[in-house]
PDB file of C-alpha atoms in Angstrom:
ATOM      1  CA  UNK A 174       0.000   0.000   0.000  1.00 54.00           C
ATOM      2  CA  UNK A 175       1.203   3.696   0.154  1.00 67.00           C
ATOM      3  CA  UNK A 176       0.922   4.128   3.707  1.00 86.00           C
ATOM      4  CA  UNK A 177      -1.556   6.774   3.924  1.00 93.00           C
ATOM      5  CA  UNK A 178      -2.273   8.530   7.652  1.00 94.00           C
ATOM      6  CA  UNK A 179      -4.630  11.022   8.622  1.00 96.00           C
ATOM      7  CA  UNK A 180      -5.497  12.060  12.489  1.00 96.00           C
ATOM      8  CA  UNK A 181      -8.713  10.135  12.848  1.00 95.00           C
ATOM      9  CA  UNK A 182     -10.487  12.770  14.068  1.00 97.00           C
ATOM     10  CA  UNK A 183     -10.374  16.493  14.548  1.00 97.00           C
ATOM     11  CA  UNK A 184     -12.655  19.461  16.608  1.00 98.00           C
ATOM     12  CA  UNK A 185     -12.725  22.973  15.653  1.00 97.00           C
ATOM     13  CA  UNK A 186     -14.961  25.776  16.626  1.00 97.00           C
ATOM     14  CA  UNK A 187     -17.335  27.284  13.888  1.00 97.00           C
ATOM     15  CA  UNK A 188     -15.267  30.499  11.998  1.00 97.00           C
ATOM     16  CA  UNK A 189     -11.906  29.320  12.626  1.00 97.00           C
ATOM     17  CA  UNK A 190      -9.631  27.976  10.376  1.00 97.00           C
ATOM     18  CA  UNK A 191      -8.265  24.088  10.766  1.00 98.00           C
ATOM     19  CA  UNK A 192      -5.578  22.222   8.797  1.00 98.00           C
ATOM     20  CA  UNK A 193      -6.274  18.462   7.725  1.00 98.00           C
ATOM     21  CA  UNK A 194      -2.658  16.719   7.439  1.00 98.00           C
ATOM     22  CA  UNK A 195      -1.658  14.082   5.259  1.00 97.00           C
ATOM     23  CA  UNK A 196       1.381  12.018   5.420  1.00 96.00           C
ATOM     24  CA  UNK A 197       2.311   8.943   3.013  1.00 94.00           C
ATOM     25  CA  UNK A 198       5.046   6.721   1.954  1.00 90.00           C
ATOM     26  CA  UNK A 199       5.160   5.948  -1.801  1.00 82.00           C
ATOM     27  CA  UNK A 200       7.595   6.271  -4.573  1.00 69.00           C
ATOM     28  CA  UNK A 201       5.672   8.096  -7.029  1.00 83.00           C
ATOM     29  CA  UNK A 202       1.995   9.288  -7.765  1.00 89.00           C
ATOM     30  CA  UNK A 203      -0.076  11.391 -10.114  1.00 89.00           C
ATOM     31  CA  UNK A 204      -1.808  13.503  -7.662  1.00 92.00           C
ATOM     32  CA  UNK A 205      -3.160  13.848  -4.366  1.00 95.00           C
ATOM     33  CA  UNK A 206      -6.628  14.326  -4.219  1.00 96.00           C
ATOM     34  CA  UNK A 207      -8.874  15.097  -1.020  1.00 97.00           C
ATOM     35  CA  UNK A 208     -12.183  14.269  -0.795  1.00 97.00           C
ATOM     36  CA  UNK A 209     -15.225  15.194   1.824  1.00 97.00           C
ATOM     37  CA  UNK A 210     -17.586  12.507   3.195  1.00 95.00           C
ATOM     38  CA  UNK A 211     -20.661  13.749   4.999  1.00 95.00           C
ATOM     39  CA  UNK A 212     -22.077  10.494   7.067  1.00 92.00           C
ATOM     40  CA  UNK A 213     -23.609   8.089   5.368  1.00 89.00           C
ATOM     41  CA  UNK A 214     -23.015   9.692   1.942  1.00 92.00           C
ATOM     42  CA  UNK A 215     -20.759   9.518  -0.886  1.00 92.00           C
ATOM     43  CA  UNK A 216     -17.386  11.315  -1.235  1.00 94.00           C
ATOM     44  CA  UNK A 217     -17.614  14.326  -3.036  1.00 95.00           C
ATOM     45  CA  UNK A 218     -14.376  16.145  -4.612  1.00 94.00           C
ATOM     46  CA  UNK A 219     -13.038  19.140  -3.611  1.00 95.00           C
ATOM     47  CA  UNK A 220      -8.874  19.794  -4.234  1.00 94.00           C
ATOM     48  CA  UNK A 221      -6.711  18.297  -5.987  1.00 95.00           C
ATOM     49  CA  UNK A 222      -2.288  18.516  -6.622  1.00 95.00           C
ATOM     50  CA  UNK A 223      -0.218  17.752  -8.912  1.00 92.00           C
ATOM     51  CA  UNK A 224       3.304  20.089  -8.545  1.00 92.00           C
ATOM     52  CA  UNK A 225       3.931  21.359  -4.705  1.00 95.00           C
ATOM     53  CA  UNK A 226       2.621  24.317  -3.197  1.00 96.00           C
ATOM     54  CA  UNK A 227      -0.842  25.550  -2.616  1.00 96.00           C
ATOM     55  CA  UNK A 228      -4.088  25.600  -4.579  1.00 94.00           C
ATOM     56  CA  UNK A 229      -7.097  27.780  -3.534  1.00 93.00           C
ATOM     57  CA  UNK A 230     -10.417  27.226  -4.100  1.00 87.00           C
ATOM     58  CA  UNK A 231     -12.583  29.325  -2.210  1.00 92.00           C
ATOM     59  CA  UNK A 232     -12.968  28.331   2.053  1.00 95.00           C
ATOM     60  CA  UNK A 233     -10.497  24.965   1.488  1.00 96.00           C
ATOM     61  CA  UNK A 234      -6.987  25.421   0.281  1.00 96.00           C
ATOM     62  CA  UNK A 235      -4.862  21.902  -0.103  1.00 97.00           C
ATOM     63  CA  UNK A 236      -0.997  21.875  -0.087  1.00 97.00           C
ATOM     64  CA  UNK A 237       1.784  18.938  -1.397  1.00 97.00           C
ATOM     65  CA  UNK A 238       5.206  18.958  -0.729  1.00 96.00           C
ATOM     66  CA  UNK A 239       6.292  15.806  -2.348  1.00 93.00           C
ATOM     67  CA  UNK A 240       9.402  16.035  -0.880  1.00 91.00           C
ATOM     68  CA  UNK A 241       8.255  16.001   2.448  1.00 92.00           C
ATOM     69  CA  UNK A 242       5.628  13.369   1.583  1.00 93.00           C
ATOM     70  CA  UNK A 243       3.258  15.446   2.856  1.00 94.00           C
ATOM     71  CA  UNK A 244       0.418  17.416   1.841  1.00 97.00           C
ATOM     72  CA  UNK A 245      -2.688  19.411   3.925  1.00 98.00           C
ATOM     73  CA  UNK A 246      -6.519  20.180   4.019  1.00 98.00           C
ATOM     74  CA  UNK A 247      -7.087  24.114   5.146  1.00 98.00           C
ATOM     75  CA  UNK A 248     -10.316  24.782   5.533  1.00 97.00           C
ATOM     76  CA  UNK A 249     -11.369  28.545   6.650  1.00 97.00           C
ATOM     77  CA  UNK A 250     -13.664  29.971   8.057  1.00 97.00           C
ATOM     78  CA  UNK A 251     -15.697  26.840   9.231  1.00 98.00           C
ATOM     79  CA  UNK A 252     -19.028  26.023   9.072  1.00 98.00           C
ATOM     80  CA  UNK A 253     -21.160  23.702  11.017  1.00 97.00           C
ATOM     81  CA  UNK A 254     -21.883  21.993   7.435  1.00 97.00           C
ATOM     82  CA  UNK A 255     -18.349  21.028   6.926  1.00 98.00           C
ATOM     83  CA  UNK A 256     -18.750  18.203   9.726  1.00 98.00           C
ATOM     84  CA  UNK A 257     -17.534  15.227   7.875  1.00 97.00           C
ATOM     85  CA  UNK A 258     -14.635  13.035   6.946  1.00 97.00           C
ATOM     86  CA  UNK A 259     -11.845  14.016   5.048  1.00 97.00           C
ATOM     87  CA  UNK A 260     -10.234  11.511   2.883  1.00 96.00           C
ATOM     88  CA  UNK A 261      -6.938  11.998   1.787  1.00 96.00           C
ATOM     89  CA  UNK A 262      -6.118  10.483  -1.627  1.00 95.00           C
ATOM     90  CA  UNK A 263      -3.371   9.216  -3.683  1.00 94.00           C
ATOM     91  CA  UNK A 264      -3.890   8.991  -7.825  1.00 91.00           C
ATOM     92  CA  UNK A 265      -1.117   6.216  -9.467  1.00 85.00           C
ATOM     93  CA  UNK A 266      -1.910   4.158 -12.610  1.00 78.00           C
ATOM     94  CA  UNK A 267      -5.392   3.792 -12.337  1.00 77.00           C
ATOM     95  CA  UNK A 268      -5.544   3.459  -8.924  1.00 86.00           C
ATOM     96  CA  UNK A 269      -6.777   5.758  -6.034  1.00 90.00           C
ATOM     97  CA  UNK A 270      -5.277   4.833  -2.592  1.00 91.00           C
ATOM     98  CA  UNK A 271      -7.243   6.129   0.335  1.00 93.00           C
ATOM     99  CA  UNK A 272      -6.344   6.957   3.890  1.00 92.00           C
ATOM    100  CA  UNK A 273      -8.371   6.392   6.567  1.00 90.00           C
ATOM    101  CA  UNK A 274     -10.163   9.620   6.585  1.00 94.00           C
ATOM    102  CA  UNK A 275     -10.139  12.266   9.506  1.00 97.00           C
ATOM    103  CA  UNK A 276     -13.677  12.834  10.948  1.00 97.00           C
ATOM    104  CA  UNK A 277     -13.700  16.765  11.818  1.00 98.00           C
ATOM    105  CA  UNK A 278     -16.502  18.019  14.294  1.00 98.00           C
ATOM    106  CA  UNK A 279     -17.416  21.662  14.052  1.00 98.00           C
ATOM    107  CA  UNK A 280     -18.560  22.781  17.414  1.00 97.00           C
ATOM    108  CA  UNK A 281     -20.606  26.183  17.475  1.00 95.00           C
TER     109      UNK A 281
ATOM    110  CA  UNK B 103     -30.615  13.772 -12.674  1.00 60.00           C
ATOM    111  CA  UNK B 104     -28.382  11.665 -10.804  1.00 67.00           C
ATOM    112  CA  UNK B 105     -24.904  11.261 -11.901  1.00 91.00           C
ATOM    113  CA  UNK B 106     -23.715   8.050 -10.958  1.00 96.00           C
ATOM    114  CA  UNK B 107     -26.769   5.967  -9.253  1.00 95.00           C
ATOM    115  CA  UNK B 108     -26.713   2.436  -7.640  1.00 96.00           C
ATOM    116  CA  UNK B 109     -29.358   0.440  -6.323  1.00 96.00           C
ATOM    117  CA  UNK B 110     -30.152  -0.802  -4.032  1.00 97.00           C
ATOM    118  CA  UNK B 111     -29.359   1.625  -0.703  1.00 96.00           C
ATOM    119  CA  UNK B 112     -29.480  -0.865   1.416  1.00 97.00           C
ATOM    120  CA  UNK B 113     -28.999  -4.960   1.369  1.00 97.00           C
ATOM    121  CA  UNK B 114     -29.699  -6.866   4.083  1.00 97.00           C
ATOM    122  CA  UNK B 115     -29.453 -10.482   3.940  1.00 97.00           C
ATOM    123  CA  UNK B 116     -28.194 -14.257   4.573  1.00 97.00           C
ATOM    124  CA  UNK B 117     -24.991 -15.903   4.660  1.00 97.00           C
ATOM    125  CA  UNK B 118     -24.646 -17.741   1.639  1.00 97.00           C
ATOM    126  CA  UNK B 119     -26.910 -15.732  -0.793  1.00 97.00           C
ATOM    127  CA  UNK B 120     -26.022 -14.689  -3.772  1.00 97.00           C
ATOM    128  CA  UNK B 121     -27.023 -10.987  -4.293  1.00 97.00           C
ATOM    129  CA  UNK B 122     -26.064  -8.152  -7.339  1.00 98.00           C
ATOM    130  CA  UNK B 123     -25.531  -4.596  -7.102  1.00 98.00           C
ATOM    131  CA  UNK B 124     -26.197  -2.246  -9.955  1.00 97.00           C
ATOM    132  CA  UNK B 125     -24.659   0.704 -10.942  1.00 97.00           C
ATOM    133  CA  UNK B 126     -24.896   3.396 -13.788  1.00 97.00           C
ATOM    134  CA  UNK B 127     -23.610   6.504 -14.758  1.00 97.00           C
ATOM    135  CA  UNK B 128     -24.931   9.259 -16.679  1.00 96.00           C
ATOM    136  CA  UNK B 129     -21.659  11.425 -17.144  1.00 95.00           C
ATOM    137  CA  UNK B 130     -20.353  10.093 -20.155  1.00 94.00           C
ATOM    138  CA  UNK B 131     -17.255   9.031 -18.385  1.00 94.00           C
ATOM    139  CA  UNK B 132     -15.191   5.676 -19.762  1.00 92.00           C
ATOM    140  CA  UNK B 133     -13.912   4.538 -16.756  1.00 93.00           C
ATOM    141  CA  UNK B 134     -15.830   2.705 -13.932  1.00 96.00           C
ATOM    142  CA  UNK B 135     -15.255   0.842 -10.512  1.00 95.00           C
ATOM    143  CA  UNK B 136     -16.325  -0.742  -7.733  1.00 96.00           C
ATOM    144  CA  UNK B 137     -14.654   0.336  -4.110  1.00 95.00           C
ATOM    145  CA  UNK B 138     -15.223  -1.182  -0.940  1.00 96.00           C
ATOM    146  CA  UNK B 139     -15.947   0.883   2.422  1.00 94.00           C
ATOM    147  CA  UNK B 140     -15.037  -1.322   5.493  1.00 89.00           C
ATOM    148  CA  UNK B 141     -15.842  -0.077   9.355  1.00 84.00           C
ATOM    149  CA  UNK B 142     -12.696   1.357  10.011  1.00 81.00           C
ATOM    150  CA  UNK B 143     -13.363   4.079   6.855  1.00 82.00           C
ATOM    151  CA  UNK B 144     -10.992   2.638   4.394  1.00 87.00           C
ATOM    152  CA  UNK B 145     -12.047   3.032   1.192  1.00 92.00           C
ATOM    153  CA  UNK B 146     -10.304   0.183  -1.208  1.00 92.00           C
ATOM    154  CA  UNK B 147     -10.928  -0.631  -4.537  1.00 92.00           C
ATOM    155  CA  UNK B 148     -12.209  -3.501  -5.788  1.00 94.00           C
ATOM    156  CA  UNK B 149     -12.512  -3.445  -9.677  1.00 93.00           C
ATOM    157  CA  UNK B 150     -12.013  -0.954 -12.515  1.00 93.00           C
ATOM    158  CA  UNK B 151     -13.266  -1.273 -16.086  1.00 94.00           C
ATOM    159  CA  UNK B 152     -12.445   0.994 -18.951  1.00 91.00           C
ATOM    160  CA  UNK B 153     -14.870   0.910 -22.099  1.00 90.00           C
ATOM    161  CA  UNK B 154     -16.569  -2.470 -20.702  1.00 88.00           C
ATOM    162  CA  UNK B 155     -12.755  -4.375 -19.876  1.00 91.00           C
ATOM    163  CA  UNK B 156     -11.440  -5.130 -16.945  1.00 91.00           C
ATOM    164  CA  UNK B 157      -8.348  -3.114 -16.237  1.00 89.00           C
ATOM    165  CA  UNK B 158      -7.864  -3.645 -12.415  1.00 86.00           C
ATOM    166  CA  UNK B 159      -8.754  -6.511 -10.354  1.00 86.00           C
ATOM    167  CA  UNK B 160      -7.975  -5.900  -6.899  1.00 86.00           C
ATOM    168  CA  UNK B 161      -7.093  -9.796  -5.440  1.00 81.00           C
ATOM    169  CA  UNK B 162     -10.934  -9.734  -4.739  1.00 89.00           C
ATOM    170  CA  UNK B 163     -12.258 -13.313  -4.130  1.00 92.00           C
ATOM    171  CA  UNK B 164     -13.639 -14.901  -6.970  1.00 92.00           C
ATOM    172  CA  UNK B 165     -17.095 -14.823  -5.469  1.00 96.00           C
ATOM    173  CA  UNK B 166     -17.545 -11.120  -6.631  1.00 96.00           C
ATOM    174  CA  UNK B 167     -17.490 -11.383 -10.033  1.00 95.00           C
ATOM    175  CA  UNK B 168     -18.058  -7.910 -11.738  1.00 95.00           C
ATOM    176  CA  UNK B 169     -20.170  -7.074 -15.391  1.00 95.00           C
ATOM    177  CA  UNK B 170     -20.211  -4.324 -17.785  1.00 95.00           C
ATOM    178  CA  UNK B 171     -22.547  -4.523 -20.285  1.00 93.00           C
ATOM    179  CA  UNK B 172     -21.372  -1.275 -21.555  1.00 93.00           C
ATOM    180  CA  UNK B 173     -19.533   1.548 -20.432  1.00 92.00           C
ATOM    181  CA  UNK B 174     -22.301   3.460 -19.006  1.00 95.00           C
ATOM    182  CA  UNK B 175     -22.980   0.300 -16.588  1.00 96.00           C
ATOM    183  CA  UNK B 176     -20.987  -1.595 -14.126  1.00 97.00           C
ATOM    184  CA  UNK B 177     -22.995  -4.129 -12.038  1.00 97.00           C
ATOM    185  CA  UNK B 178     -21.514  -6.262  -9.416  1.00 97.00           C
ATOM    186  CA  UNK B 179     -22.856  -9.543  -8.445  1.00 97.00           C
ATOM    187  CA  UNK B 180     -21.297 -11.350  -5.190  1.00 97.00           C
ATOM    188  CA  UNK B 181     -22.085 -15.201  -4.407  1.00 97.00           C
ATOM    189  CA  UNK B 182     -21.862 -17.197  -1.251  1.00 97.00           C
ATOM    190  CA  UNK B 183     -21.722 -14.037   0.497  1.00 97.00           C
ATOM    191  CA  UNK B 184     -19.810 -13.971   3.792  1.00 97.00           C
ATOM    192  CA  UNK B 185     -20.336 -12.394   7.084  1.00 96.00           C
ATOM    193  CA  UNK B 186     -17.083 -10.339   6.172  1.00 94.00           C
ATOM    194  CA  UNK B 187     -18.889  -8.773   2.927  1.00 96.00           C
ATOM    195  CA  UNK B 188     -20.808  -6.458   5.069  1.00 96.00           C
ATOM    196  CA  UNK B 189     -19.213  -3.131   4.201  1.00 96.00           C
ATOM    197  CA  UNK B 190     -20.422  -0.279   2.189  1.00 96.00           C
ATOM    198  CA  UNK B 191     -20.109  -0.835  -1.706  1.00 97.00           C
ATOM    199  CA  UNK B 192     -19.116   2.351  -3.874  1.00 97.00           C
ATOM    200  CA  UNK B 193     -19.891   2.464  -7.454  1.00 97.00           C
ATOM    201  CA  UNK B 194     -17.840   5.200  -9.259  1.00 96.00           C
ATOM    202  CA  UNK B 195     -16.733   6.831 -11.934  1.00 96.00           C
ATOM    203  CA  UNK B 196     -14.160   9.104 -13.566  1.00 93.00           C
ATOM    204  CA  UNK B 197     -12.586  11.582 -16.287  1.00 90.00           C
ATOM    205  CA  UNK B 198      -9.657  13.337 -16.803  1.00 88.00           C
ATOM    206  CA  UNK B 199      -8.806  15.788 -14.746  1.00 86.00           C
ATOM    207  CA  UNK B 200      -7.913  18.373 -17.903  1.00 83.00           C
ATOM    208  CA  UNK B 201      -4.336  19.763 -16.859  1.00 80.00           C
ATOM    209  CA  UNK B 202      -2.353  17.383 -19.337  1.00 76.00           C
ATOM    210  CA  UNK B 203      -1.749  14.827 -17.093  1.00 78.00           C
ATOM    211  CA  UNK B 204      -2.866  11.184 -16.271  1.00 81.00           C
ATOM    212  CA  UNK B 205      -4.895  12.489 -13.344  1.00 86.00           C
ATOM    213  CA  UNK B 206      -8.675  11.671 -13.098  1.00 88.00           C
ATOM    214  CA  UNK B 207     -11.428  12.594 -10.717  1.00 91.00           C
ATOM    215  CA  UNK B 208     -14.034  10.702  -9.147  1.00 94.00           C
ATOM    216  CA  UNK B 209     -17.692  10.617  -9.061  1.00 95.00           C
ATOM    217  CA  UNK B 210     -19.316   8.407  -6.642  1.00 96.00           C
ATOM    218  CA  UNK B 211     -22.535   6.519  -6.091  1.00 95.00           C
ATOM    219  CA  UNK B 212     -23.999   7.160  -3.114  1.00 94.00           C
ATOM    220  CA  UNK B 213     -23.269   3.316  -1.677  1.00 96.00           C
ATOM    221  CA  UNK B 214     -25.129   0.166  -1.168  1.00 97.00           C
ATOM    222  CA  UNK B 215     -24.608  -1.049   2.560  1.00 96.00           C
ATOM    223  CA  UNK B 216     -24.674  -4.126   2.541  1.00 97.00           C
ATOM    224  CA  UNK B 217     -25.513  -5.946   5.736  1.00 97.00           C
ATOM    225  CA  UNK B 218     -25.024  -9.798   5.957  1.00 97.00           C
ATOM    226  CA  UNK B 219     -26.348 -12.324   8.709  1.00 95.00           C
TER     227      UNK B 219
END
């Protein structure tokens, strides 16, 4: 596998700002993708990198450093909607390898 | 107009059944598959099919034998089902992500739990 880990879960307060890490151990990949799961639904998209640094879109932000083999999940300005788990995902070949997801609670 | 839609939501049933899942997707997309949601969160895939053949089998068990009758469909039947097949079954599917490279996003079903006694 590519030895994906993710805190398993995470509480933040509603308005502030939390970062999702992301740590793995793999030779190579495509991309890193992250990916929100409200309970009992499907994951739904939201970031995605291929080259290190940041992309922004919008309230979540994700950042790679393949060096580092590391990437993160910044979410601002929180919302009691964003309550969910965030899977962290690697893209090789055809494949997507998943980590374990990190259940964040927004607390009012 | 659901994108990618599997039925049923929920399966509940005996040890030793046979049962299918179905799966379809509206999005135009070529490449399907079937991932597998245990307790513990992890998502792992199962199967992928590109235009109706099988490009990744996952070391699945032979019991789950996967069908795609064409490339908007992906169904997945499972036999002798075990008490260990109770997990929640993803259908999904993808396309290129568009910046040049090999990446591809996914669209998901919204699962089949399926619940065996």
């Amino acid at each position: 596998g590519q030895n994906i880990d993710q805190p398993t879960e995470m509480t933040a307060t509603e308005g502030a700002i939390v970062q999702i890490n992301c740590t793995y151990q793999t030779s190579g990949f495509n991309g890193l993708f992250w990916y929100q799961q409200h309970a009992g639904e499907a994951p739904t998209f939201l970031s995605y990198n291929v080259l290190d640094g940041l992309e922004e879109k919008g309230r979540f932000s994700s950042f790679l450093s393949r060096s580092k083999g590391y990437s993160y999940l910044l979410l601002k300005e929180l919302q009691m909607k964003d309550s969910a788990s965030y899977l962290c995902a690697l893209h090789d070949f055809n494949k997507f390898y998943f980590g374990s997801g990190t259940k964040l609670n927004v607390k009012p | 107009d659901t994108a990618v839609s599997q039925t049923p939501k929920y399966l509940v049933t005996q040890m030793g059944n046979d049962k299918s899942i179905k799966c379809e997707q509206n999005l135009g997309h070529d490449t399907m598959y079937w991932y597998k949601q245990d307790s513990k969160k992890f998502l792992k895939i199962m199967f992928s099919y590109n235009n109706k053949e099988l490009i990744i089998n996952e070391t699945v068990p032979n019991r789950f034998s996967p069908k795609s009758p064409d490339k908007a469909h992906l169904n997945l039947h499972i036999n002798s089902l075990e008490l260990g097949d109770s997990a929640v079954y993803f259908c999904a599917s993808s396309r290129p992500t568009g910046d040049g490279g090999t990446n591809e996003k996914l669209f998901f079903g919204s699962g089949t739990q399926l619940s065996v006694l």
